[in-house]
Amino acid sequence: MFHHSSIEKAALAVLPIGILFTTAQTLGRTSLETVVTSEDPALREEISKQTLQTEELRKLPGTLGDPLRAIENLPGAARSPLNTGLFIIEGARPSDSRVYLATAEVPQLYHYGGFTSVVPATYLASVTYLPHNFGVRYGRATAGTIDVDLRAGRKDRWHAALDANPVHIGIEVEGPLPPKNPRTGEPKGSIALGLRRSYIDAGLALAGAVLGDPPGLRFTNAPVYWDYQAILKYSIGGGTLRILVLGADDQISLKFARPQDVDPSVNGQFSTHIQFHRLQARYTRRFFSWDVLFQSTIGFTQTELALGRSVNMSVSALGADYRIEVQREFSGDKRLLAGMDVQTSYVWLNAAVPQPVREGEFQKPPGSQTQILAQDQAYFVNPAAYAELSYKPHPRVSIVPGIRFDYFGFLRRYSIDPRLSAKLSVTSLTTIKLGLGMYSQDPAVQDYFSSFGNPLLRLERATHLSLAVEQAIWKGLILEITGLYKHLWDFAGSSSMNRRFGDGPFPQDIRPERTASQVHGRIFGGTFLLRQSLSKHLFGWLSYSLLRSERADCPTCSQRLFDFDQTHILIFAAHVYLPYKFEVGVRFRYISGIPQTPVRGGYFDSDVDMYQPVPQTERNTERLAPFHQLDVRIDRKFVTKKITFQVYLDISNIYNNPAQEQLVYSYDYVQKAAITGLPILPSLGVRGEL
């Protein structure tokens, strides 16, 4: 299965985000209007849906030409630390949300480092952002959902394009497939092919030859990534068949010239290799009065990581995702959606890693922690069934009740989640929207896998309640104000208690449970969105999110700030079309700093021959400095008889603000400093199309 309960979660089991932060510290010290087409019959009744058109996705400043980064500018979407490309939706963990590509879950949408997505901008058909109260079609998540779909190739003629920017170069080819439909004269099918490769390694090799390697570091395999896509769409048997093939591969390897001050075990080499490959077949057809979708996705994913003597792991997974969905309209005022989806995966895990660091805990040097050896295989099967009815008892009223059933095979637990959304059109310009629903997910693998946690954990649960008012002001100008509350319970947290794991009246298996389903919390606040949709002259929006995310580590503990709380998020984005085919866009962001647990100092631990930190008892009582950044983009189109050129200059962080990303400490934890983000970063891109 392609969600975090198998592949991504298995990687998190041995590679918690804290290790990524520690790696970054080490390196730092040494140097959407969604288009729902006929082939996708799913109802789109979610009240919290935010959508962007393709034009808006491609031309937002600060995205470096990558459309999926535009998601970070929508209400409730926070900025991920260290530019990792993780999606933090309304103050929840990245692993609490789901990312779909063509309605099948994927382990990642970005290449390593988060600069570029694994799908070219021109192949996107739709991006749907659902931060809360999403419908029953989506499950196994307690936060939000992002669904990305790809378009089919064009049928008018054959096209070719060359795309180049400072990071990669890519080529795309698309066109019609014979024969032609005798009634319409159009080809029955089309195909689109794409291939991209980065050339960061060539640039670093040139810089190293001229300037030398950075102090203390030497690349043995410079960052390299490549990806490929093939989309075949064909009319057959009275329906539409779509075959999708895509994959991506990322590699990086560098060598430390000497042991690191805080953790001498971080010595030698840091390397990572991440790859995934997917094959998907989707068939849609109308049978009698029913629109039917059949879809099957199979794929392979592998993650390998090594960091000095502390971390060495490999996670591989072979999985499949199946979905059957039907929809029918009754009497014009009722529509029924029903379906089943089944996710399966076989996972191989081979790891020698430190004890996982969980949310709210302070990240200690990996070399000072107990190392866990894990060699295991596991098979997961997670079936689900869902149904949803859209009913309009009055022309101004729409009610959508639904229910979803999930079974989590590894934990042998199930959930039944009812959901309800409703819309009331007070006037032709004013709409009130209400959402209420329950959501479930399995804990992260590092919380319930026998080598790391407690296999008897319960499912993590959440209830979403939201109320929104949408007001049309002028042509294409919309104001939306949303209030929301999320109640969370039975989330996994650290435990020092012993537990009986054996069966029978005289069980012998009594051992530490490590984790327990005892964390509860809440997310509450609201969002404001003033948006001008795409028009002849401009598009843009002003968005402000005021959201508080809190957790309590035990039933009697008081609430504290969550690790991913970013209370204030202010976004202004605008793009203007000027004469002579010039276009100019600006984006400004202000976001609260990430919560931090202060360190009182350190003590020398002779057992591991290094200093250990002494964090404050109360967690997350301080923050990094707020993040703020201004980005500018300039586009110019050149048109000839045969070739169209699109040239853009995208400048991120134009006033060069050194944004704080992560705190780092001296070897004895007496002094501290902050790793800062990227400086002013210009990106010149060119796209030529035949």
XYZ file of C-alpha atoms in Angstrom:
690
model
C 0.000 0.000 0.000
C 1.201 3.465 -0.798
C 0.474 5.339 2.383
C 2.468 5.975 5.508
C 1.240 2.879 7.334
C 3.608 0.845 5.175
C 6.302 2.592 3.212
C 6.479 6.104 4.557
C 5.768 4.996 8.115
C 8.319 2.214 7.905
C 10.899 4.774 6.884
C 9.793 7.011 9.751
C 10.249 4.057 12.084
C 13.979 4.227 11.597
C 14.309 7.766 10.311
C 12.329 10.144 12.528
C 12.244 13.777 11.558
C 14.589 14.502 14.430
C 17.381 12.557 12.707
C 16.841 14.653 9.597
C 17.174 17.762 11.752
C 20.346 16.392 13.338
C 21.790 15.735 9.892
C 20.950 19.281 8.865
C 22.604 20.606 12.012
C 25.747 18.655 11.219
C 25.914 19.997 7.677
C 25.234 23.507 8.910
C 28.032 23.417 11.476
C 30.577 22.316 8.942
C 29.873 24.750 6.281
C -6.718 25.146 -7.666
C -9.796 25.333 -9.561
C -9.959 21.564 -9.703
C -11.262 20.274 -13.011
C -13.377 17.165 -12.428
C -13.580 15.358 -15.762
C -15.819 12.583 -16.990
C -13.150 9.992 -16.218
C -13.376 10.845 -12.519
C -16.993 10.360 -11.373
C -16.384 11.049 -7.687
C -18.593 13.598 -5.979
C -16.839 16.782 -4.915
C -19.074 18.005 -2.109
C -16.440 18.833 0.515
C -17.107 22.221 2.061
C -13.444 22.863 2.882
C -12.173 22.393 -0.654
C -9.695 24.973 -1.952
C -8.814 24.831 -5.630
C -6.349 26.446 -8.018
C -6.353 26.579 -11.791
C -3.294 25.333 -13.656
C -2.322 28.896 -14.599
C -2.265 29.875 -10.916
C -0.291 26.781 -9.965
C 2.456 27.437 -12.502
C 2.986 31.168 -12.041
C 3.006 31.830 -8.316
C 6.282 33.498 -7.258
C 8.647 31.604 -5.001
C 7.712 28.189 -6.358
C 10.694 28.116 -8.757
C 8.298 27.032 -11.490
C 7.024 24.025 -9.527
C 3.225 24.092 -9.283
C 2.764 21.803 -6.275
C 4.607 24.268 -4.048
C 1.634 26.571 -4.575
C -0.244 24.424 -2.062
C 1.804 26.067 0.704
C -0.006 29.354 -0.018
C -3.509 28.125 0.776
C -5.312 28.746 4.096
C -4.132 26.482 6.906
C -1.084 25.168 5.026
C 2.055 25.819 7.079
C 5.638 26.017 5.897
C 7.669 22.830 6.276
C 10.993 23.136 8.160
C 14.295 22.950 6.292
C 12.457 23.059 2.944
C 11.729 19.333 3.235
C 8.571 19.445 1.119
C 6.440 17.934 3.902
C 2.816 19.043 4.053
C 1.807 20.522 7.438
C -1.952 21.073 7.315
C -3.701 23.065 10.053
C -1.171 22.343 12.789
C -0.978 18.551 12.383
C 1.937 16.199 11.744
C 2.862 15.645 8.092
C 2.107 11.930 8.598
C -1.471 12.781 9.692
C -2.330 13.865 6.137
C -2.539 11.872 2.918
C -1.159 12.670 -0.520
C -2.801 11.053 -3.538
C -1.599 10.910 -7.108
C -4.485 9.890 -9.360
C -6.443 8.753 -6.244
C -3.663 6.334 -5.177
C -1.486 7.234 -2.191
C 2.187 7.965 -2.854
C 5.125 8.167 -0.410
C 6.368 11.520 -1.737
C 5.502 14.326 -4.137
C 8.915 16.013 -4.032
C 12.444 15.059 -4.831
C 14.915 15.030 -1.944
C 15.258 18.548 -0.529
C 11.763 19.620 -1.551
C 12.772 21.890 -4.455
C 11.005 20.064 -7.286
C 7.987 17.800 -7.446
C 8.171 14.423 -9.165
C 5.601 15.509 -11.793
C 6.166 18.243 -14.438
C 3.936 21.280 -14.157
C 2.496 20.884 -17.645
C 1.147 17.383 -16.946
C -1.062 18.412 -14.025
C -4.809 18.236 -14.620
C -5.983 19.133 -11.105
C -4.858 19.720 -7.540
C -7.455 19.393 -4.780
C -6.602 20.656 -1.288
C -8.893 19.442 1.515
C -7.610 20.675 4.912
C -10.566 19.387 6.967
C -13.989 17.715 6.712
C -13.031 15.816 3.561
C -15.505 13.278 2.202
C -15.677 9.534 2.702
C -13.721 8.835 -0.490
C -10.590 9.689 1.492
C -9.578 7.898 4.675
C -6.739 6.743 6.923
C -5.977 10.358 7.849
C -6.891 12.662 10.731
C -5.670 15.996 9.311
C -6.091 16.752 5.587
C -5.851 15.424 2.060
C -4.156 16.516 -1.164
C -5.213 14.854 -4.422
C -3.174 15.449 -7.597
C -4.297 14.155 -10.978
C -2.513 14.148 -14.337
C -3.942 15.209 -17.680
C -3.951 13.155 -20.854
C -1.903 14.018 -23.924
C -3.264 16.414 -26.538
C -4.981 15.014 -29.616
C -4.734 17.875 -32.137
C -1.158 17.107 -33.290
C 2.244 16.044 -32.005
C 3.953 18.462 -29.611
C 7.465 18.554 -28.179
C 8.871 20.763 -25.432
C 12.243 21.394 -23.789
C 12.245 22.777 -20.243
C 15.398 24.015 -18.471
C 16.057 25.841 -15.210
C 19.007 26.031 -12.776
C 18.080 22.662 -11.250
C 17.109 20.292 -14.064
C 16.449 19.831 -17.758
C 13.458 17.956 -19.140
C 11.881 16.895 -22.405
C 8.197 16.237 -23.112
C 6.464 14.683 -26.120
C 2.714 14.211 -26.607
C 0.275 13.570 -29.409
C -2.641 11.540 -30.850
C -2.894 7.795 -31.385
C -4.812 6.183 -34.272
C -7.378 5.244 -35.384
C -9.818 8.141 -35.598
C -13.364 7.934 -34.309
C -15.601 7.639 -37.415
C -18.312 9.827 -35.835
C -16.234 12.684 -34.412
C -13.124 12.459 -36.568
C -10.929 12.693 -33.465
C -8.210 10.155 -32.637
C -9.341 7.527 -30.156
C -6.328 7.963 -27.960
C -3.338 10.051 -26.948
C -0.008 9.586 -25.239
C 2.227 11.912 -23.226
C 5.860 11.136 -22.361
C 8.236 13.028 -20.097
C 11.778 12.629 -18.771
C 13.783 14.943 -16.492
C 17.236 14.860 -14.930
C 18.919 17.256 -12.558
C 22.378 18.613 -13.272
C 23.193 19.845 -9.771
C 26.047 17.316 -9.745
C 27.625 18.956 -12.797
C 27.357 22.408 -11.220
C 28.885 21.232 -7.943
C 31.694 19.468 -9.806
C 32.496 22.687 -11.648
C 32.338 24.735 -8.438
C 34.543 22.191 -6.650
C 37.129 22.287 -9.413
C 37.270 26.083 -9.309
C 36.679 26.862 -5.622
C 37.341 23.561 -3.874
C 35.006 21.533 -1.647
C 33.234 23.159 1.335
C 35.277 23.021 4.573
C 34.908 19.626 6.226
C 32.767 18.129 3.430
C 33.403 16.289 0.202
C 30.759 15.009 -2.201
C 31.389 11.416 -3.250
C 28.097 11.368 -5.171
C 26.603 14.823 -5.694
C 22.820 15.282 -5.527
C 21.202 13.631 -8.537
C 17.559 13.019 -9.320
C 15.559 11.949 -12.318
C 11.915 11.149 -12.997
C 9.797 9.849 -15.851
C 6.117 9.851 -16.833
C 4.015 8.112 -19.475
C 0.250 8.701 -19.773
C -1.793 6.716 -22.269
C -5.492 7.449 -22.699
C -7.653 5.442 -25.100
C -11.349 4.994 -25.848
C -12.199 1.305 -25.821
C -15.262 -0.863 -25.145
C -17.568 2.113 -24.724
C -15.392 3.593 -21.963
C -12.033 5.224 -21.372
C -8.827 3.417 -20.445
C -5.911 5.302 -18.913
C -2.486 3.766 -18.301
C -0.114 5.747 -16.103
C 3.554 4.903 -15.611
C 5.784 7.111 -13.480
C 8.792 6.929 -11.228
C 11.541 8.921 -9.557
C 15.040 8.332 -8.215
C 17.110 10.506 -5.819
C 20.698 9.980 -4.674
C 23.150 11.990 -2.609
C 26.355 11.060 -0.810
C 28.904 13.198 0.999
C 31.846 12.594 3.314
C 32.799 14.326 6.570
C 36.444 15.245 6.916
C 36.351 14.869 10.708
C 33.961 13.797 13.500
C 31.337 16.346 14.493
C 31.689 18.237 17.764
C 28.334 17.376 19.340
C 28.314 13.752 18.193
C 31.625 12.049 17.214
C 29.641 9.100 15.837
C 28.611 11.372 12.975
C 31.760 10.687 11.032
C 32.487 9.170 7.689
C 29.632 9.362 5.206
C 26.075 10.588 4.885
C 24.176 9.059 1.979
C 20.615 8.496 0.904
C 18.910 6.779 -2.014
C 15.152 7.064 -2.530
C 13.251 5.616 -5.459
C 9.688 4.676 -6.387
C 7.989 3.310 -9.513
C 4.256 3.079 -10.268
C 2.016 1.435 -12.860
C -1.660 2.361 -12.803
C -4.593 1.275 -14.972
C -7.937 3.119 -14.739
C -11.080 2.304 -16.694
C -14.247 4.387 -16.582
C -17.545 3.668 -18.299
C -21.244 4.286 -17.944
C -23.230 1.096 -17.351
C -26.963 1.744 -17.684
C -27.414 4.759 -15.372
C -24.257 4.195 -13.311
C -20.856 5.850 -13.776
C -18.271 3.224 -12.838
C -14.552 3.520 -12.109
C -12.119 0.591 -11.868
C -8.544 1.337 -10.866
C -5.486 -0.713 -9.978
C -2.065 0.630 -8.975
C 1.039 -1.426 -8.269
C 4.487 -0.189 -7.389
C 7.848 -0.530 -5.696
C 9.435 1.893 -3.214
C 12.874 1.811 -1.603
C 14.592 4.083 0.916
C 18.227 3.684 1.978
C 20.044 5.896 4.482
C 23.423 5.912 6.201
C 24.779 8.480 8.683
C 28.172 7.765 10.197
C 28.125 4.889 12.694
C 24.707 5.835 14.119
C 22.199 5.224 11.349
C 22.076 2.527 8.707
C 18.797 1.394 7.270
C 17.014 0.068 4.223
C 13.241 -0.125 3.719
C 11.713 -1.703 0.608
C 8.043 -2.224 -0.182
C 6.062 -3.836 -2.958
C 2.420 -2.820 -2.869
C -0.879 -2.480 -4.650
C -3.874 -0.166 -4.417
C -7.303 -1.137 -5.793
C -10.393 1.045 -6.071
C -13.941 0.421 -7.380
C -16.335 3.353 -7.366
C -19.882 3.905 -8.674
C -22.067 6.968 -8.906
C -25.650 7.549 -9.977
C -27.998 10.510 -10.110
C -31.604 10.042 -9.017
C -34.429 12.443 -9.894
C -32.066 15.378 -10.368
C -31.832 16.192 -6.645
C -30.109 13.049 -5.315
C -26.737 11.526 -6.148
C -25.223 8.394 -4.656
C -21.512 7.641 -4.449
C -20.288 4.260 -3.196
C -16.975 2.482 -3.420
C -14.301 0.236 -1.988
C -10.549 0.679 -1.813
C -7.997 -1.894 -0.691
C -4.336 -1.163 0.019
C -1.792 -3.950 0.380
C 1.968 -3.947 0.824
C 4.826 -6.280 1.639
C 7.637 -4.467 3.499
C 11.258 -5.503 4.091
C 13.048 -3.666 6.913
C 16.754 -3.875 7.742
C 17.939 -1.242 10.194
C 20.464 -0.332 12.861
C 19.217 2.987 14.212
C 18.841 4.960 17.466
C 15.687 4.760 19.543
C 13.014 6.804 17.690
C 12.404 10.303 19.017
C 8.702 11.064 19.235
C 6.768 14.309 19.018
C 7.470 16.701 21.853
C 10.717 14.973 22.878
C 14.130 16.611 22.637
C 16.441 15.271 19.927
C 19.594 13.952 21.590
C 22.794 13.067 19.666
C 22.161 9.784 17.791
C 25.438 8.308 19.059
C 24.299 8.652 22.687
C 21.075 6.703 22.237
C 20.424 2.999 22.461
C 20.746 1.451 19.040
C 17.980 -0.829 17.832
C 18.631 -3.662 15.408
C 15.629 -4.620 13.298
C 15.412 -7.181 10.531
C 11.815 -7.904 9.743
C 9.202 -8.431 7.061
C 5.542 -7.544 7.279
C 2.453 -7.839 5.118
C -0.296 -5.226 5.362
C -3.889 -5.368 4.063
C -6.166 -2.388 4.713
C -9.629 -2.686 3.091
C -12.254 0.055 3.218
C -15.815 0.685 2.036
C -17.649 3.994 1.813
C -20.952 5.541 0.706
C -22.170 9.110 0.370
C -25.532 10.621 -0.612
C -25.894 14.148 -1.952
C -29.446 15.408 -1.403
C -31.070 18.786 -2.154
C -34.353 19.028 -0.227
C -34.607 22.652 -1.378
C -32.956 24.530 -4.260
C -30.925 26.481 -1.706
C -30.041 23.589 0.588
C -27.590 20.736 -0.024
C -26.954 17.934 2.499
C -24.292 15.248 2.084
C -24.297 12.480 4.731
C -21.716 9.713 4.386
C -20.070 6.835 6.205
C -16.731 5.078 5.867
C -15.588 1.707 7.212
C -11.839 0.925 7.531
C -10.067 -2.202 8.700
C -6.362 -2.027 9.605
C -4.994 -5.523 9.124
C -1.709 -5.297 11.003
C -3.329 -3.934 14.181
C -6.535 -5.958 13.663
C -8.661 -2.928 14.428
C -11.502 -1.253 12.565
C -13.230 2.117 12.523
C -16.658 3.393 11.443
C -16.553 7.104 10.623
C -19.796 9.018 9.903
C -19.469 12.366 8.127
C -21.846 15.161 7.205
C -21.572 18.368 5.201
C -24.259 20.902 4.349
C -24.608 24.119 2.362
C -27.214 26.844 2.638
C -27.461 29.539 -0.055
C -28.822 32.467 1.946
C -28.793 34.648 -1.167
C -27.310 34.305 -4.622
C -24.110 35.868 -3.213
C -23.946 34.375 0.291
C -23.435 30.717 1.255
C -23.118 29.125 4.696
C -21.261 25.785 4.907
C -21.165 23.306 7.790
C -19.018 20.198 8.249
C -18.946 17.506 10.937
C -17.170 14.165 10.788
C -14.986 11.511 12.404
C -11.604 10.369 11.079
C -9.239 7.484 11.896
C -5.711 6.363 11.109
C -3.221 3.772 12.283
C -0.295 5.068 14.397
C 3.145 5.474 12.892
C 5.079 2.234 12.490
C 7.751 3.315 14.978
C 4.961 3.480 17.567
C 3.566 -0.046 17.099
C 6.269 -2.121 15.396
C 7.541 -4.712 17.894
C 11.170 -3.540 17.654
C 10.280 0.072 18.428
C 6.911 0.322 20.136
C 3.690 -1.308 21.270
C 1.774 -3.622 18.885
C -1.395 -3.293 21.013
C -2.006 0.390 20.303
C -5.463 1.663 19.407
C -6.296 3.650 16.279
C -5.711 7.401 16.378
C -9.011 9.313 16.116
C -10.195 12.844 15.358
C -13.454 14.774 15.067
C -13.689 17.775 12.710
C -16.219 20.573 13.124
C -16.189 23.586 10.797
C -18.472 26.478 9.885
C -17.770 28.760 6.920
C -19.393 31.804 5.323
C -18.670 32.522 1.657
C -19.534 35.947 0.255
C -19.292 36.938 -3.407
C -18.219 40.597 -3.630
C -17.588 41.255 -7.300
C -17.001 39.279 -10.478
C -14.510 36.593 -9.455
C -13.843 38.232 -6.048
C -14.803 35.966 -3.122
C -14.473 36.373 0.651
C -14.529 33.242 2.827
C -14.261 33.086 6.623
C -13.995 29.671 8.320
C -14.005 28.634 11.952
C -12.912 25.116 12.889
C -12.275 22.811 15.829
C -10.563 19.404 15.771
C -10.637 17.099 18.769
C -7.924 14.411 18.829
C -7.656 11.338 21.058
C -5.892 7.971 21.390
C -2.730 9.268 19.709
C 0.452 7.341 20.480
C 2.958 8.761 22.958
C 5.961 7.597 24.954
C 5.361 5.401 28.008
C 7.644 4.101 30.764
C 5.105 1.539 32.042
C 5.374 -2.242 31.818
C 2.637 -4.192 30.086
C 1.491 -7.788 29.767
C 1.711 -8.933 26.149
C 1.114 -12.641 26.625
C -2.180 -14.566 26.627
C -3.689 -16.944 29.157
C -4.159 -16.857 32.956
C -0.395 -16.945 33.678
C 1.247 -14.784 31.009
C 5.051 -14.631 31.013
C 5.527 -11.828 28.488
C 5.709 -8.713 30.675
C 7.939 -5.941 29.298
C 8.029 -2.148 28.729
C 5.291 -1.026 26.374
C 7.384 1.971 25.138
C 4.295 3.682 23.692
C 0.651 3.988 24.733
C -2.530 5.417 23.197
C -2.715 8.208 25.745
C -2.061 11.503 23.918
C -5.019 13.787 23.275
C -5.230 17.282 21.886
C -7.073 19.916 19.935
C -6.660 22.243 16.966
C -8.873 25.327 16.865
C -9.089 28.734 15.244
C -10.095 30.077 11.875
C -9.008 31.170 8.402
C -9.699 34.232 6.268
C -9.468 34.205 2.467
C -10.059 37.086 0.040
C -9.494 35.723 -3.452
C -9.660 37.094 -6.978
C -10.014 34.182 -9.363
C -8.182 33.992 -12.668
C -9.250 36.798 -15.013
C -7.965 38.612 -18.089
C -5.874 41.020 -16.035
C -4.870 39.343 -12.753
C -5.385 36.706 -10.081
C -4.394 36.509 -6.438
C -5.503 36.320 -2.821
C -4.958 37.487 0.732
C -5.050 34.690 3.308
C -4.685 34.719 7.083
C -4.839 31.654 9.344
C -5.093 31.878 13.135
C -4.792 28.293 14.371
C -3.646 26.854 17.688
C -2.441 23.234 17.876
C -2.060 21.706 21.361
C -1.378 18.281 22.853
C -1.515 16.654 26.297
C 0.898 13.760 26.817
C -1.297 11.821 29.239
C -4.929 11.844 30.419
C -4.094 14.081 33.403
C -1.450 16.260 31.705
C -2.117 19.866 30.754
C -2.180 21.053 27.141
C 1.067 22.258 25.556
C 2.083 23.587 22.143
C 2.433 20.971 19.429
C 5.746 20.594 17.580
C 4.198 21.762 14.291
C 2.101 24.643 15.613
C 2.457 27.768 13.459
C -0.224 29.988 14.943
C -0.114 32.918 12.507
C 0.113 32.401 8.737
C -0.279 35.461 6.508
C -0.059 35.060 2.725
C -0.419 37.689 0.006
C -0.027 36.553 -3.616
C -0.873 38.386 -6.848
C -0.079 37.967 -10.537
C -0.726 40.729 -13.098
C -0.842 40.453 -16.912
C 0.851 43.459 -18.540
C 1.099 44.698 -22.154
C 3.640 43.233 -24.576
C 3.211 39.727 -23.138
C 4.896 40.612 -19.824
C 3.610 39.230 -16.525
C 4.643 40.129 -12.957
C 3.836 38.318 -9.729
C 4.611 38.918 -6.046
C 4.190 36.817 -2.916
C 4.732 37.745 0.721
C 4.583 35.284 3.637
C 4.706 35.805 7.407
C 4.579 32.648 9.566
C 5.086 32.046 13.284
C 8.325 30.323 14.248
C 8.369 26.615 15.039
C 8.071 25.780 18.794
C 11.268 24.789 20.590
C 12.117 23.235 23.953
C 14.860 25.292 25.659
C 18.063 23.617 26.878
C 19.379 24.501 30.338
C 22.847 23.194 29.617
C 24.651 19.885 29.384
C 26.596 17.316 31.398
C 29.421 15.013 30.414
C 28.404 11.358 30.017
C 31.515 9.194 30.357
C 29.645 6.090 29.172
C 29.301 7.515 25.664
C 32.191 10.013 25.883
C 30.099 13.081 24.979
C 27.945 15.779 26.516
C 24.234 15.161 26.997
C 21.662 17.988 26.822
C 19.437 18.907 29.762
C 16.185 20.242 28.274
C 13.590 22.213 30.205
C 10.861 20.162 31.854
C 8.106 22.074 30.063
C 8.076 21.416 26.332
C 7.864 23.899 23.463
C 7.849 27.047 25.582
C 9.937 29.043 23.084
C 9.870 29.567 19.307
C 12.235 30.201 16.467
C 12.074 33.701 15.021
C 9.065 34.286 12.748
C 9.548 33.494 9.075
C 8.909 36.236 6.515
C 9.872 36.406 2.870
C 9.085 38.334 -0.318
C 9.255 36.621 -3.721
C 8.958 38.142 -7.198
C 8.419 36.543 -10.602
C 8.606 38.026 -14.116
C 7.333 36.141 -17.189
C 7.688 36.934 -20.880
C 6.302 34.944 -23.788
C 7.818 34.924 -27.287
C 5.725 33.526 -30.131
C 6.954 32.560 -33.604
C 5.257 30.633 -36.386
C 6.556 27.274 -35.179
C 7.977 27.722 -31.678
C 6.664 29.332 -28.498
C 9.182 30.350 -25.818
C 8.255 31.050 -22.213
C 11.014 32.732 -20.158
C 10.652 33.457 -16.445
C 12.797 34.920 -13.684
C 11.720 33.764 -10.221
C 13.512 35.447 -7.311
C 12.915 33.959 -3.862
C 13.680 35.861 -0.651
C 14.320 39.086 -2.524
C 15.376 41.064 0.581
C 17.589 38.166 1.747
C 16.026 37.439 5.137
C 18.077 34.804 7.056
C 15.121 32.728 8.246
C 15.804 30.486 11.242
C 15.286 26.804 10.433
C 16.729 24.853 13.368
C 18.759 25.480 16.537
C 22.244 23.974 16.901
C 24.404 23.774 20.027
C 28.057 23.722 20.968
C 29.517 20.380 22.083
C 28.785 21.181 25.772
C 25.377 22.822 25.120
C 26.530 26.143 26.543
C 26.144 28.128 23.327
C 23.520 27.935 20.612
C 22.934 29.328 17.149
C 20.442 28.810 14.358
C 20.764 27.229 10.950
C 19.326 29.751 8.508
C 17.439 29.059 5.313
C 18.332 29.769 1.738
C 19.514 33.296 0.888
C 18.179 35.295 -2.055
C 17.746 32.718 -4.797
C 17.155 33.724 -8.433
C 15.931 31.074 -10.857
C 15.897 31.635 -14.618
C 13.766 29.149 -16.521
C 13.149 28.632 -20.237
C 10.534 26.484 -21.929
C 10.377 26.030 -25.685
C 7.460 24.206 -27.328
C 6.808 23.061 -30.875
